[in-house]
Rosetta silent file (secondary structure, phi, psi, omega in degrees, C-alpha in Angstrom):
SEQUENCE: XXXXXXXXXXXXXXXXXXXXXXXXXXXXXXXXXXXXXXXXXXXXXXXXXXXXXXXXXXXXXXXXXXXXXXXXXXXXXXXXXXXXXXXXXXXXXXXXXXXXXXXXXXXXXXX
SCORE:     score description
SCORE:     0.000 S_00000001
   1 L     0.000  131.535  179.948  -28.645   -2.083   21.708 S_00000001
   2 L   -74.635  145.784  176.037  -25.084   -3.307   21.232 S_00000001
   3 L   -83.979  137.533  179.812  -22.391   -0.871   20.215 S_00000001
   4 L   -61.488  137.972  179.524  -20.642   -1.745   16.931 S_00000001
   5 E  -126.855  143.015  176.133  -17.233   -3.356   17.381 S_00000001
   6 E  -119.407  150.969  168.436  -14.444   -3.904   14.829 S_00000001
   7 E  -103.700  134.143  176.169  -11.455   -6.201   14.848 S_00000001
   8 E  -107.114  134.850  169.530   -8.256   -4.663   13.539 S_00000001
   9 E  -111.160  119.658 -175.177   -5.455   -6.678   11.950 S_00000001
  10 E  -121.798  124.677  179.641   -2.293   -4.584   11.931 S_00000001
  11 E  -102.232  132.500 -176.816    0.914   -5.692   10.199 S_00000001
  12 E  -159.938  162.255  174.897    4.188   -4.198   11.427 S_00000001
  13 L   -72.705  147.179 -178.048    7.867   -4.891   12.094 S_00000001
  14 H   -56.650  -29.067 -178.411    8.563   -6.399   15.517 S_00000001
  15 H   -60.961  -19.671 -175.827   10.687   -3.358   16.403 S_00000001
  16 H  -111.531   13.121  179.998    7.499   -1.260   16.660 S_00000001
  17 H   -57.616  -52.122 -176.010    5.271   -3.634   18.649 S_00000001
  18 H   -63.487  -40.119 -179.969    5.499   -1.698   21.923 S_00000001
  19 H   -63.616  -42.555 -179.764    4.935    1.702   20.291 S_00000001
  20 H   -71.493  -37.886  175.126    1.822    0.486   18.474 S_00000001
  21 H   -57.369  -49.639 -179.104    0.543   -1.289   21.611 S_00000001
  22 H   -60.927  -39.942  177.856    0.855    1.923   23.619 S_00000001
  23 H   -62.513  -43.251  178.999   -0.892    3.875   20.852 S_00000001
  24 H   -64.399  -45.133 -178.661   -3.765    1.375   20.836 S_00000001
  25 H   -66.568  -28.959 -179.454   -4.103    1.372   24.609 S_00000001
  26 H   -66.160  -20.487  177.874   -4.093    5.185   24.681 S_00000001
  27 L  -112.899   17.434  175.040   -7.423    5.116   22.803 S_00000001
  28 L    66.979   22.281  172.516   -8.818    2.130   24.758 S_00000001
  29 L   -66.975  146.616 -178.627   -8.531   -0.376   21.907 S_00000001
  30 L    87.324   16.214  179.101   -8.623   -3.924   23.231 S_00000001
  31 L   -93.707  115.346  179.671  -11.328   -3.251   25.826 S_00000001
  32 E  -129.329  110.896  179.598  -13.642   -6.261   26.106 S_00000001
  33 L    59.783 -125.891 -178.524  -16.126   -6.327   28.976 S_00000001
  34 L   -91.184   18.827  179.327  -14.312   -6.058   32.302 S_00000001
  35 E  -125.190  145.314  172.355  -10.877   -6.459   30.673 S_00000001
  36 L  -127.206  174.296 -177.942   -8.722   -3.980   28.839 S_00000001
  37 L    58.165   32.118  177.781   -5.516   -4.176   26.790 S_00000001
  38 L   -81.643  121.620  175.919   -6.739   -7.422   25.187 S_00000001
  39 E  -163.350  161.407  174.571   -4.793   -8.219   22.036 S_00000001
  40 E  -134.157  160.436  175.960   -2.860  -10.968   20.371 S_00000001
  41 E  -148.596  152.871  179.966   -0.003  -11.027   17.914 S_00000001
  42 E  -147.589  159.256  178.120    1.710  -13.635   15.818 S_00000001
  43 E   -82.025  138.880  176.343    4.581  -13.847   13.365 S_00000001
  44 E  -135.444  157.599  174.811    3.721  -13.821    9.682 S_00000001
  45 E  -104.515  126.651 -175.307    5.733  -13.910    6.481 S_00000001
  46 E  -127.563  160.034  172.333    4.903  -11.041    4.150 S_00000001
  47 E  -143.619  154.112  178.059    6.001   -9.687    0.807 S_00000001
  48 E  -163.842  159.981  176.431    5.502   -6.410   -1.064 S_00000001
  49 E  -126.737  110.202  175.548    7.085   -4.395   -3.833 S_00000001
  50 L   -64.924  134.692 -179.853    7.505   -0.673   -3.269 S_00000001
  51 L   -89.775  169.382 -179.608    6.665    1.224   -6.442 S_00000001
  52 L   -55.227  138.229  178.296    8.553    4.166   -7.959 S_00000001
  53 L    89.611   -1.029  178.824    8.393    7.310   -5.842 S_00000001
  54 L   -89.810  164.230  176.361    7.973    5.494   -2.531 S_00000001
  55 L  -129.373   74.599 -171.706   10.164    5.788    0.555 S_00000001
  56 L   -70.573  145.187  172.988    9.759    2.348    2.154 S_00000001
  57 L   -66.135  -40.456  176.073   10.699    1.575    5.767 S_00000001
  58 L  -127.409  138.067  176.048   11.794   -1.868    4.476 S_00000001
  59 L   101.278  176.185 -178.081   12.717   -2.723    0.924 S_00000001
  60 L  -128.467  134.025  178.906   13.843   -0.928   -2.218 S_00000001
  61 L   -52.076  133.827  178.719   11.550    0.619   -4.844 S_00000001
  62 L    87.346   -8.309 -178.244   11.016   -1.751   -7.758 S_00000001
  63 L  -117.399  141.191  177.324   12.236   -4.847   -5.880 S_00000001
  64 E   -68.349  128.621  177.818   10.200   -7.525   -4.141 S_00000001
  65 E  -109.949  134.084  175.030   10.751   -7.400   -0.386 S_00000001
  66 E  -121.825  132.977 -178.695   10.141  -10.409    1.843 S_00000001
  67 E  -154.043  155.517  171.234   10.178  -10.033    5.609 S_00000001
  68 E   -85.449  131.284  178.454    8.911  -11.513    8.820 S_00000001
  69 E  -127.091  177.533  169.983    6.380   -9.207   10.449 S_00000001
  70 E  -109.450  147.481  170.852    3.956   -9.317   13.336 S_00000001
  71 E  -115.577  116.403  175.287    0.196   -9.277   12.934 S_00000001
  72 E   -90.996  137.937  171.987   -1.618   -7.656   15.865 S_00000001
  73 E  -120.883  127.276 -176.086   -5.289   -8.472   16.357 S_00000001
  74 E  -152.700  149.782  177.111   -7.290   -6.124   18.580 S_00000001
  75 E   -97.483  152.627  171.188  -10.893   -4.940   18.954 S_00000001
  76 E  -148.092  153.548  176.394  -12.103   -1.362   19.044 S_00000001
  77 E   -68.444  139.631  179.037  -15.476    0.304   19.281 S_00000001
  78 H   -56.129  -36.237 -179.258  -16.810    1.435   15.909 S_00000001
  79 H   -69.109  -14.492  179.466  -17.375    4.917   17.319 S_00000001
  80 H  -111.118   11.993 -175.596  -13.640    5.160   18.105 S_00000001
  81 H   -60.755  -49.585 -178.814  -12.366    3.716   14.819 S_00000001
  82 H   -59.570  -42.943  178.760  -11.127    7.000   13.283 S_00000001
  83 H   -63.047  -40.764 -179.525   -9.344    7.918   16.527 S_00000001
  84 H   -67.494  -43.785  177.973   -7.795    4.444   16.725 S_00000001
  85 H   -62.833  -37.652  177.915   -6.580    4.529   13.111 S_00000001
  86 H   -65.147  -39.970  178.685   -5.044    7.976   13.724 S_00000001
  87 H   -64.840  -40.330  177.921   -3.190    6.651   16.803 S_00000001
  88 H   -62.452  -45.517 -177.964   -1.847    3.704   14.785 S_00000001
  89 H   -56.090  -39.692 -178.584   -0.685    6.052   12.017 S_00000001
  90 H   -66.837  -38.791 -174.199    1.412    8.093   14.492 S_00000001
  91 H   -91.021  -18.407 -172.935    3.176    5.017   15.955 S_00000001
  92 L   -85.512  135.669 -176.239    3.511    2.861   12.813 S_00000001
  93 L   -82.676  -15.642 -173.962    6.732    3.187   10.768 S_00000001
  94 L   -77.089  145.577  175.097    5.367    2.188    7.359 S_00000001
  95 L   -62.382  -38.915  178.194    4.535    4.721    4.677 S_00000001
  96 L  -127.622   80.969 -179.650    1.387    2.665    3.890 S_00000001
  97 L   -60.964  140.702  174.225    0.450    0.670    7.033 S_00000001
  98 E   -93.064  112.698  178.253   -1.685   -2.402    6.400 S_00000001
  99 E  -132.130  110.794  176.831   -4.641   -2.253    8.787 S_00000001
 100 E   -90.923  128.906  179.885   -7.622   -4.489    8.031 S_00000001
 101 E  -109.271  117.216 -174.881  -10.857   -3.345    9.683 S_00000001
 102 E  -120.484  116.446  176.727  -13.355   -6.182   10.152 S_00000001
 103 E   -65.401  138.269 -179.157  -16.853   -5.564   11.586 S_00000001
 104 E  -111.996  145.022  174.912  -17.743   -8.076   14.310 S_00000001
 105 L   -77.879  -30.831 -179.333  -21.139   -9.478   15.256 S_00000001
 106 L  -165.578  163.884  170.982  -19.950   -9.975   18.860 S_00000001
 107 L  -123.705  145.405  179.265  -16.903  -10.297   21.093 S_00000001
 108 L    60.377 -139.785 -176.905  -16.469  -12.997   23.712 S_00000001
 109 L  -111.029   38.817  178.901  -19.645  -14.599   24.920 S_00000001
 110 L   -57.984  148.340  176.967  -21.961  -11.601   24.679 S_00000001
 111 L   -91.545    0.000    0.000  -25.649  -12.381   24.579 S_00000001
């Protein structure tokens, strides 16, 4: 029986790429078969508006913020999802990190 795997999409400022990578690797995220530390990242353009009472890393409450960010894509075992999300939370600078958790049917060329 295959173990459940999720893909995580994590949006963050480029300044925190290494910290989040290390956090992910510390919980073995990105382990696929006989390879570990597998992940990709790309530049994306994002926007958000911090609401009243927030303390945003980027932007000003009540004003639309536009910024270039990175999107990391990495796999993790479903059984380690809570641990992985906790590790991201420690390393990520945003008050409300955007982390999309997507269940996967398979990774690579698994049978």
